[in-house]
PDB file of C-alpha atoms in Angstrom:
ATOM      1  CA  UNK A  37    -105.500-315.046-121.833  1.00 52.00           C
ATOM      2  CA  UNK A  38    -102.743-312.442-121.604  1.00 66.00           C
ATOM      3  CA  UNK A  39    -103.412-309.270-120.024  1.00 78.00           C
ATOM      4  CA  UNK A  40    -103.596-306.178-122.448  1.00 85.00           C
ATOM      5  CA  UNK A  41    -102.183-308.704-125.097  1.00 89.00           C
ATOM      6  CA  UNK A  42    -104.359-306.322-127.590  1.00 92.00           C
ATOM      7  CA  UNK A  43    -102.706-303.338-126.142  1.00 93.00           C
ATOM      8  CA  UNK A  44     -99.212-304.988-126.724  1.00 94.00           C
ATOM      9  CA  UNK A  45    -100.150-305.458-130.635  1.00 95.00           C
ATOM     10  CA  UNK A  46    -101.417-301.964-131.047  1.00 96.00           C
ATOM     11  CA  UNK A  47     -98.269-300.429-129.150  1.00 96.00           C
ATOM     12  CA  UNK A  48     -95.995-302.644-131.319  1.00 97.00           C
ATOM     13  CA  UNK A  49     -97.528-301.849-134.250  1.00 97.00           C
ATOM     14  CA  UNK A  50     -97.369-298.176-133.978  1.00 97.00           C
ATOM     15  CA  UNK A  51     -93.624-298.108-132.729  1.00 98.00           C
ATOM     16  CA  UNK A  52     -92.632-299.621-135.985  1.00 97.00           C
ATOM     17  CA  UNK A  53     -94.465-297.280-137.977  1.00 97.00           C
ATOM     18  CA  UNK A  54     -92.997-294.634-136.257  1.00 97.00           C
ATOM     19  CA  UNK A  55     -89.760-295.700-136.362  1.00 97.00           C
ATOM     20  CA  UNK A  56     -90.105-295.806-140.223  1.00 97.00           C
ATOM     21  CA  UNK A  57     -91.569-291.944-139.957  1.00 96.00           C
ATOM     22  CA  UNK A  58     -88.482-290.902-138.127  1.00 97.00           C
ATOM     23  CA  UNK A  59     -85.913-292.391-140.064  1.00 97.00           C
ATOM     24  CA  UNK A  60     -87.719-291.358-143.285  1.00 95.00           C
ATOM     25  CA  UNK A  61     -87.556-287.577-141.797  1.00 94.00           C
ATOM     26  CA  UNK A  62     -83.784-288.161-140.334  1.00 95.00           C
ATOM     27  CA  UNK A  63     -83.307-289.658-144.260  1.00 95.00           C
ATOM     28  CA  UNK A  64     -84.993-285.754-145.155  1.00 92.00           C
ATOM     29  CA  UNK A  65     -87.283-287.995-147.342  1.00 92.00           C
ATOM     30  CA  UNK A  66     -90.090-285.410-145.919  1.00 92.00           C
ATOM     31  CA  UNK A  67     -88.772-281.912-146.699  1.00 92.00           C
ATOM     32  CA  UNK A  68     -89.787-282.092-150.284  1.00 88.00           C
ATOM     33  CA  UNK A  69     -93.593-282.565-148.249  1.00 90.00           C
ATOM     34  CA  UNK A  70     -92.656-280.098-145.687  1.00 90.00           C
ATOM     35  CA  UNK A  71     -92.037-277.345-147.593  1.00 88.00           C
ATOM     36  CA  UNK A  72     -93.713-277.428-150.362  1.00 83.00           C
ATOM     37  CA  UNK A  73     -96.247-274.957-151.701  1.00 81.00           C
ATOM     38  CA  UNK A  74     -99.606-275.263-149.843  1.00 83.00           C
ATOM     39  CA  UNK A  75     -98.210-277.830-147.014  1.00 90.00           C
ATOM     40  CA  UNK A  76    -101.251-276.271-145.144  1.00 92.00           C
ATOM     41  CA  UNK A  77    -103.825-279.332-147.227  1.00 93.00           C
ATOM     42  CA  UNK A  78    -100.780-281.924-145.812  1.00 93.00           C
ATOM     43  CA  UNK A  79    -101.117-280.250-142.715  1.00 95.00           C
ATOM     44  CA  UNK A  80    -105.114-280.948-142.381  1.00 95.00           C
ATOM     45  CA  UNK A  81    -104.987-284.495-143.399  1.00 96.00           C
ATOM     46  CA  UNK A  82    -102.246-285.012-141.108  1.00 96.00           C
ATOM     47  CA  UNK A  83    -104.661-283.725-138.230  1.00 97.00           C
ATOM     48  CA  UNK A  84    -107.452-285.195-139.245  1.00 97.00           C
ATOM     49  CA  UNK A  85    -105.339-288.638-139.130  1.00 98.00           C
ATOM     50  CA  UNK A  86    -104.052-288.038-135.429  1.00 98.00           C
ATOM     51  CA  UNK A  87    -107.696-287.223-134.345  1.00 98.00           C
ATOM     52  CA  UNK A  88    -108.902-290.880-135.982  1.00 97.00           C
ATOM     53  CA  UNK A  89    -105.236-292.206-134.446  1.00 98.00           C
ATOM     54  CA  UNK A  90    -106.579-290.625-131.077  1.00 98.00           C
ATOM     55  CA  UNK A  91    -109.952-292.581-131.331  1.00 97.00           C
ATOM     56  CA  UNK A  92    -108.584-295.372-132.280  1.00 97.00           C
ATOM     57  CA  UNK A  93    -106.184-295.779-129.451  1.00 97.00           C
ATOM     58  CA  UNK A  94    -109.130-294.520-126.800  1.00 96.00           C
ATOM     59  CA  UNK A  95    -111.152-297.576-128.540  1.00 95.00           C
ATOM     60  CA  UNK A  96    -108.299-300.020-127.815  1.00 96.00           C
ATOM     61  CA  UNK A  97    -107.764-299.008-124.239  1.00 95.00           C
ATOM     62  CA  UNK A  98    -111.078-299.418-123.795  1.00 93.00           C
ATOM     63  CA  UNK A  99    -111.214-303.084-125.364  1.00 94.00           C
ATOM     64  CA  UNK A 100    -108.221-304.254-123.580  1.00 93.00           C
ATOM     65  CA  UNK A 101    -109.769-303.187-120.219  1.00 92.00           C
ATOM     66  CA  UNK A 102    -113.081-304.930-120.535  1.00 91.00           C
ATOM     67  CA  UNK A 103    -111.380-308.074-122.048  1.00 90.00           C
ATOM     68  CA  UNK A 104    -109.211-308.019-119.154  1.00 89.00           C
ATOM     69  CA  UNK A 105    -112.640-307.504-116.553  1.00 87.00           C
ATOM     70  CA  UNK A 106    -113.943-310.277-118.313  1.00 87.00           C
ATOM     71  CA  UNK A 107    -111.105-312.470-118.014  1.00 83.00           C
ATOM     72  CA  UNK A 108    -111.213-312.340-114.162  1.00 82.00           C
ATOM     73  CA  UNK A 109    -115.361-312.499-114.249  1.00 80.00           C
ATOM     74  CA  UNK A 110    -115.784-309.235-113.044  1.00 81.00           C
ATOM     75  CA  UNK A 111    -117.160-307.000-115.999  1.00 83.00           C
ATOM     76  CA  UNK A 112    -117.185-302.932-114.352  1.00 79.00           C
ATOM     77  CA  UNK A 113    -120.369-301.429-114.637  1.00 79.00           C
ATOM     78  CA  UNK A 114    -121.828-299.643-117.338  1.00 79.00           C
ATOM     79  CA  UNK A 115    -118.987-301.709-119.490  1.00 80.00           C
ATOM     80  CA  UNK A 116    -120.872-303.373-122.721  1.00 80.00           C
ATOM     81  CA  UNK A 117    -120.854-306.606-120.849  1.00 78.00           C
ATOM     82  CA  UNK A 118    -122.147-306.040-117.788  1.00 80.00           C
ATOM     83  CA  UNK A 119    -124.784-304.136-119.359  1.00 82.00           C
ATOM     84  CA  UNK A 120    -125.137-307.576-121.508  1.00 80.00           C
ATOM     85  CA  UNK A 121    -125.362-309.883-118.939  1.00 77.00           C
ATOM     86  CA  UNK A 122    -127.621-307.475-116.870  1.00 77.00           C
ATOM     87  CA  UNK A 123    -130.324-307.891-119.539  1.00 74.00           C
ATOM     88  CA  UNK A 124    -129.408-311.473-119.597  1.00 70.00           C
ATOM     89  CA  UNK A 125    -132.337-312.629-116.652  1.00 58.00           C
ATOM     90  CA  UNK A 126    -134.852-310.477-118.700  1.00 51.00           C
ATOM     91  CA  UNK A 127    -136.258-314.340-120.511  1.00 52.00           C
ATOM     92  CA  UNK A 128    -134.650-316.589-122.760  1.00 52.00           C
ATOM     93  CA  UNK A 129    -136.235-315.304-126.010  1.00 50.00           C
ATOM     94  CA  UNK A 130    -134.620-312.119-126.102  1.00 60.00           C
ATOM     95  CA  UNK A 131    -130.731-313.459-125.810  1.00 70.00           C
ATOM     96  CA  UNK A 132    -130.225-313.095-129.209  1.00 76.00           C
ATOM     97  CA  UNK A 133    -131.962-309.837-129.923  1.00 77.00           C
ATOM     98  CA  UNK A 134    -129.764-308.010-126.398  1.00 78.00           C
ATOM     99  CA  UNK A 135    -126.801-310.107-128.208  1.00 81.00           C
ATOM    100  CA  UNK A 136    -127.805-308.103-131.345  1.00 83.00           C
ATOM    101  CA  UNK A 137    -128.030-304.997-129.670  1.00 83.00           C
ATOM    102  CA  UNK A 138    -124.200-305.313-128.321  1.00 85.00           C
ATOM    103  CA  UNK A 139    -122.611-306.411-131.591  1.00 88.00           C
ATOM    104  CA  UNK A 140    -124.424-303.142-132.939  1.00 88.00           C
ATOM    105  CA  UNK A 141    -122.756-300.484-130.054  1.00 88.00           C
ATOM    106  CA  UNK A 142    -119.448-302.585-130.186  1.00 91.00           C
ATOM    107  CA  UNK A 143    -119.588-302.003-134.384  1.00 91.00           C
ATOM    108  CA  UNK A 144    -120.331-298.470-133.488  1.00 90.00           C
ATOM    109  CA  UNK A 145    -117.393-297.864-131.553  1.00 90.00           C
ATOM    110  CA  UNK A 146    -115.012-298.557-134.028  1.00 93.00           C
ATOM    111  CA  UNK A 147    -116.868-297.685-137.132  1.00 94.00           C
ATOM    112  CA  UNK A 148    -115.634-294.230-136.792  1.00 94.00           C
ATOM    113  CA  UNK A 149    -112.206-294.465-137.055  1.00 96.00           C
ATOM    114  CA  UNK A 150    -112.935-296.279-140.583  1.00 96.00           C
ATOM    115  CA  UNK A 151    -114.827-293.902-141.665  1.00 96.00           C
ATOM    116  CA  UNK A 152    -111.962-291.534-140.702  1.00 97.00           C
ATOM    117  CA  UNK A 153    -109.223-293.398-142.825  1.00 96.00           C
ATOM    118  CA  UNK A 154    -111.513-293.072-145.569  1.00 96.00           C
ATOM    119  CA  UNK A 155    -111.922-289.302-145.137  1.00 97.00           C
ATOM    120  CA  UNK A 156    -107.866-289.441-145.468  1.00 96.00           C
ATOM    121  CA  UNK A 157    -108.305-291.084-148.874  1.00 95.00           C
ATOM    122  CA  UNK A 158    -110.949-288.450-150.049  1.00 95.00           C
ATOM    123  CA  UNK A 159    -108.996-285.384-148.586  1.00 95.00           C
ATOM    124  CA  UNK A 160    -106.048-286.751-150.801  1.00 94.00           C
ATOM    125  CA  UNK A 161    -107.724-286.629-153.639  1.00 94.00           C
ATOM    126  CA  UNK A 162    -109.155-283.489-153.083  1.00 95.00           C
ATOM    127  CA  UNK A 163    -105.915-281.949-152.641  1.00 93.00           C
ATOM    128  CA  UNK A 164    -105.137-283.755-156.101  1.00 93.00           C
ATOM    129  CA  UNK A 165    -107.791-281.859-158.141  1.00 94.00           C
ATOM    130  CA  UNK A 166    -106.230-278.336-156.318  1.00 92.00           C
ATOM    131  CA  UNK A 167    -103.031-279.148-157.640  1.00 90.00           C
ATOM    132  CA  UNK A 168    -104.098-280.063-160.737  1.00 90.00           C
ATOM    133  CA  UNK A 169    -105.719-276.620-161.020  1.00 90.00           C
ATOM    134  CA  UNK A 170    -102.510-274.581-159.946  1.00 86.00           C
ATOM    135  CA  UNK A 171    -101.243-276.173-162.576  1.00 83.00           C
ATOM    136  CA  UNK A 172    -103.044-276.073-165.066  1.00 82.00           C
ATOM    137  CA  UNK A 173    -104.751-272.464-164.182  1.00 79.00           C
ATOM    138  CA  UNK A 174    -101.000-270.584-165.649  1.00 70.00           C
ATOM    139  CA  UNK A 175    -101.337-272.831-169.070  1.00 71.00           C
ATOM    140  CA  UNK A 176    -101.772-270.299-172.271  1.00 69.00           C
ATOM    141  CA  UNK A 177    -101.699-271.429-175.646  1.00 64.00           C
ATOM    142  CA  UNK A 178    -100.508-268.291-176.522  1.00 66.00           C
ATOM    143  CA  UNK A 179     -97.857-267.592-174.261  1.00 61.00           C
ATOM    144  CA  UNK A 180     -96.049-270.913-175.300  1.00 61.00           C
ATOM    145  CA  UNK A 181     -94.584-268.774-177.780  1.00 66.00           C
ATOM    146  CA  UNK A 182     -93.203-265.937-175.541  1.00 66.00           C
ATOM    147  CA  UNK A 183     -90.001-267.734-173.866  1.00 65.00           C
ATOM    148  CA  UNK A 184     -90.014-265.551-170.887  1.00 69.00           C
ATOM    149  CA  UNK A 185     -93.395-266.409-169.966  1.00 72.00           C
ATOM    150  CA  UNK A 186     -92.611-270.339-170.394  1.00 73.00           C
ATOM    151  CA  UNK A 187     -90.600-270.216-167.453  1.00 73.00           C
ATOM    152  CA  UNK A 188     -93.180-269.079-165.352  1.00 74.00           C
ATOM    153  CA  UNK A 189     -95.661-271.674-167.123  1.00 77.00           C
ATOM    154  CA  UNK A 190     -93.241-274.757-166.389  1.00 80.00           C
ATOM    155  CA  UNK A 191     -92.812-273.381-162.486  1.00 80.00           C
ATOM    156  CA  UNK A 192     -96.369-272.891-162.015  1.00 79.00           C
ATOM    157  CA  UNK A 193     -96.900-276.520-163.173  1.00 84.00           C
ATOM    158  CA  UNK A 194     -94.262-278.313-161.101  1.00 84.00           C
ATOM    159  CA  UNK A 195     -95.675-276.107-158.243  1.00 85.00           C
ATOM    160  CA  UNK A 196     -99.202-277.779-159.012  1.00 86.00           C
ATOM    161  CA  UNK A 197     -98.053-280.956-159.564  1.00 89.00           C
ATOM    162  CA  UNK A 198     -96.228-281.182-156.434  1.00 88.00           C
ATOM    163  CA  UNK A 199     -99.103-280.386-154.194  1.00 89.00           C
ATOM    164  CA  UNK A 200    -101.375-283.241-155.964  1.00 91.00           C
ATOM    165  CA  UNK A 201     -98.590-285.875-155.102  1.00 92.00           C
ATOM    166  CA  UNK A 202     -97.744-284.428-152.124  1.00 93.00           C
ATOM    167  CA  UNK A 203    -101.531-284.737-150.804  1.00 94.00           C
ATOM    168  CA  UNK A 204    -102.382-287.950-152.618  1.00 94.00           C
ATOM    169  CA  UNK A 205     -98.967-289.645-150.505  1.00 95.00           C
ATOM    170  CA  UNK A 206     -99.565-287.707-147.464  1.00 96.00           C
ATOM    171  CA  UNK A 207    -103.155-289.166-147.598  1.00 96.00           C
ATOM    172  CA  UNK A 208    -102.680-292.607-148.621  1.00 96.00           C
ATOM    173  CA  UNK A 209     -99.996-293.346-146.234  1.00 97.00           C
ATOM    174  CA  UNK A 210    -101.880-292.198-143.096  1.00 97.00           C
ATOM    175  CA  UNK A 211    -104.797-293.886-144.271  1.00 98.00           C
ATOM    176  CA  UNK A 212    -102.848-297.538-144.637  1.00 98.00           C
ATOM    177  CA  UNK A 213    -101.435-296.927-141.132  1.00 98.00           C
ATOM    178  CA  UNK A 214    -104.742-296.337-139.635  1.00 98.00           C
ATOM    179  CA  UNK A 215    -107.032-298.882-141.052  1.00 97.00           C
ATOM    180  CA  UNK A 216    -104.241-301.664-139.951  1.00 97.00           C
ATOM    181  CA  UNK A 217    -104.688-299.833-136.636  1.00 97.00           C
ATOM    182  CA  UNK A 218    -108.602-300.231-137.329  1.00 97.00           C
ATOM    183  CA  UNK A 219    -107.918-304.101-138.097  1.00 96.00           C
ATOM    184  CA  UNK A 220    -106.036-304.531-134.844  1.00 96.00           C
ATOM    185  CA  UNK A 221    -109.146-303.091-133.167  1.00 96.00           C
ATOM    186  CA  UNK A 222    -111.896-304.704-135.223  1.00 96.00           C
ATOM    187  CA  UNK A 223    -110.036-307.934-134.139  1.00 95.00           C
ATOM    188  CA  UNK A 224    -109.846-307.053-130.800  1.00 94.00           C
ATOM    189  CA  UNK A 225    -113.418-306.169-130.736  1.00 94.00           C
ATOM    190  CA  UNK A 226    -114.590-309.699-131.899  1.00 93.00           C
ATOM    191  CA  UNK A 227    -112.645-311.214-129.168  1.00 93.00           C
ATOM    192  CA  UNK A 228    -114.775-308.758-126.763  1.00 91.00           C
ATOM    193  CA  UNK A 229    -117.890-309.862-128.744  1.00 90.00           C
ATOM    194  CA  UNK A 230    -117.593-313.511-128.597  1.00 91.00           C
ATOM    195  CA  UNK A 231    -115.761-313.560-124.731  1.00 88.00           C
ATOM    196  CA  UNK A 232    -119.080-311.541-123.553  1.00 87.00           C
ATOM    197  CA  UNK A 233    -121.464-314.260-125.324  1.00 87.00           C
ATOM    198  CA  UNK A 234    -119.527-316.978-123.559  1.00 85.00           C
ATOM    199  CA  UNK A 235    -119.290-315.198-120.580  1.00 82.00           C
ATOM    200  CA  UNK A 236    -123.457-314.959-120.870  1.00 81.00           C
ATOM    201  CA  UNK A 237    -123.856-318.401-121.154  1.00 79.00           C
ATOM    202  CA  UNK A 238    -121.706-319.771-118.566  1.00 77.00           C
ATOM    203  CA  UNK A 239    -123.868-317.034-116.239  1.00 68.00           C
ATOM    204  CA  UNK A 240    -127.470-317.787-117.591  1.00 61.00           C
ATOM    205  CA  UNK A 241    -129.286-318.620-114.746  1.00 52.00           C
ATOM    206  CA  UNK A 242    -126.870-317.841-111.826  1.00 53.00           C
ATOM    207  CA  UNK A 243    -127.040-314.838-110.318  1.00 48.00           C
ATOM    208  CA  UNK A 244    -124.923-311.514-111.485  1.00 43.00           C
ATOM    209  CA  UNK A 245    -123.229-310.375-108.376  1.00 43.00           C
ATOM    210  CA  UNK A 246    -119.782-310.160-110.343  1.00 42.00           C
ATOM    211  CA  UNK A 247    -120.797-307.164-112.716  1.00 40.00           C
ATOM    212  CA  UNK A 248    -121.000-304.695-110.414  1.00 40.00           C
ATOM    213  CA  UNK A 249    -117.513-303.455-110.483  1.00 39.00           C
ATOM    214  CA  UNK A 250    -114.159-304.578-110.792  1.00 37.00           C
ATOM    215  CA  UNK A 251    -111.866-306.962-108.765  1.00 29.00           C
TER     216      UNK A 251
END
């Protein structure tokens, strides 16, 4: 097994997404985003994405070290497998229900940064329905007929409709790049999962003098 192969991936993965962000911003494929009217709702979803980013990448560190502890047989305490394989000598019987138990806090590590990318989708959308109602909040039957008040009509509409796509491709972008950042560390997570429940077996019986702390 390669050390911090799943920190490789997730490094790899994010320089050439951000290497497509900078050359779309060096392109000035962003300004239209950047400055237009209410960038403050682009704004929010961007930092709601760089908190989930900053979870995510916490999550992964995290991963990466314990795979690597439990590559060289020394999970460090209070890791999720050496408290595991501490509750391994507890009987037989209850193997599956303390292997239950870590699938459940190794889910619940990650589930949150899902639940984040979702958020991203939702916050789009939100933003859509506010731009929908700038634009649509300056529409009057009756002033279709005055020609200097269709000007400001047609610019309150474009103004509208450029904060719904604005959000709704702000948010769906940062929500693809962080659920493939999720799927690198769901994947990584399964490795962790089914390395700990080998490592178990291998130890059932013998005594746990290597989960103490690291080599």
């Amino acid at each position: 097994m390669y050390r911090y192969l799943l920190l490789v991936r997730f490094g790899l993965l994010n320089l050439v997404a951000a290497s497509f962000l900078l050359a779309a911003y060096l392109q000035g494929w962003l300004n239209p985003i950047l400055r237009a009217d209410l960038v403050e709702l682009s704004g929010a979803i961007a930092a709601l994405f760089v908190y989930g980013f900053a979870n995510c990448a916490l999550a992964v560190w995290q991963t990466s070290c314990e795979l690597n502890d439990l590559g060289d047989g020394t999970p460090a305490t209070g890791s999720h497998a050496a408290r595991y394989l501490g509750s391994l000598p507890a009987g037989e019987g209850k193997n599956e229900v303390t292997a239950g138990v870590l699938r459940l806090r190794l889910t619940n590590r990650i589930s949150g940064v899902r639940q984040v990318a979702n958020s991203l989708v939702f916050l789009g959308l939100i933003g859509t329905v506010i731009g929908f109602i700038i634009a649509l909040s300056g529409v009057d039957a009756e002033a279709a007929s005055d020609a200097e008040r269709v000007g400001a009509i047609i610019s309150n509409l474009i103004s509208g409709m450029s904060v719904a796509l604005n959000t709704t491709l702000v948010g769906a972008v940062l929500y693809v790049w962080l659920i493939v950042n999720h799927r690198v560390l769901a994947t990584g997570t399964v490795d962790l999962l089914t390395t700990t429940l080998e490592f178990g077996q291998t130890q059932a019986g013998q005594p746990q003098a290597g989960i103490n702390g690291r080599a």
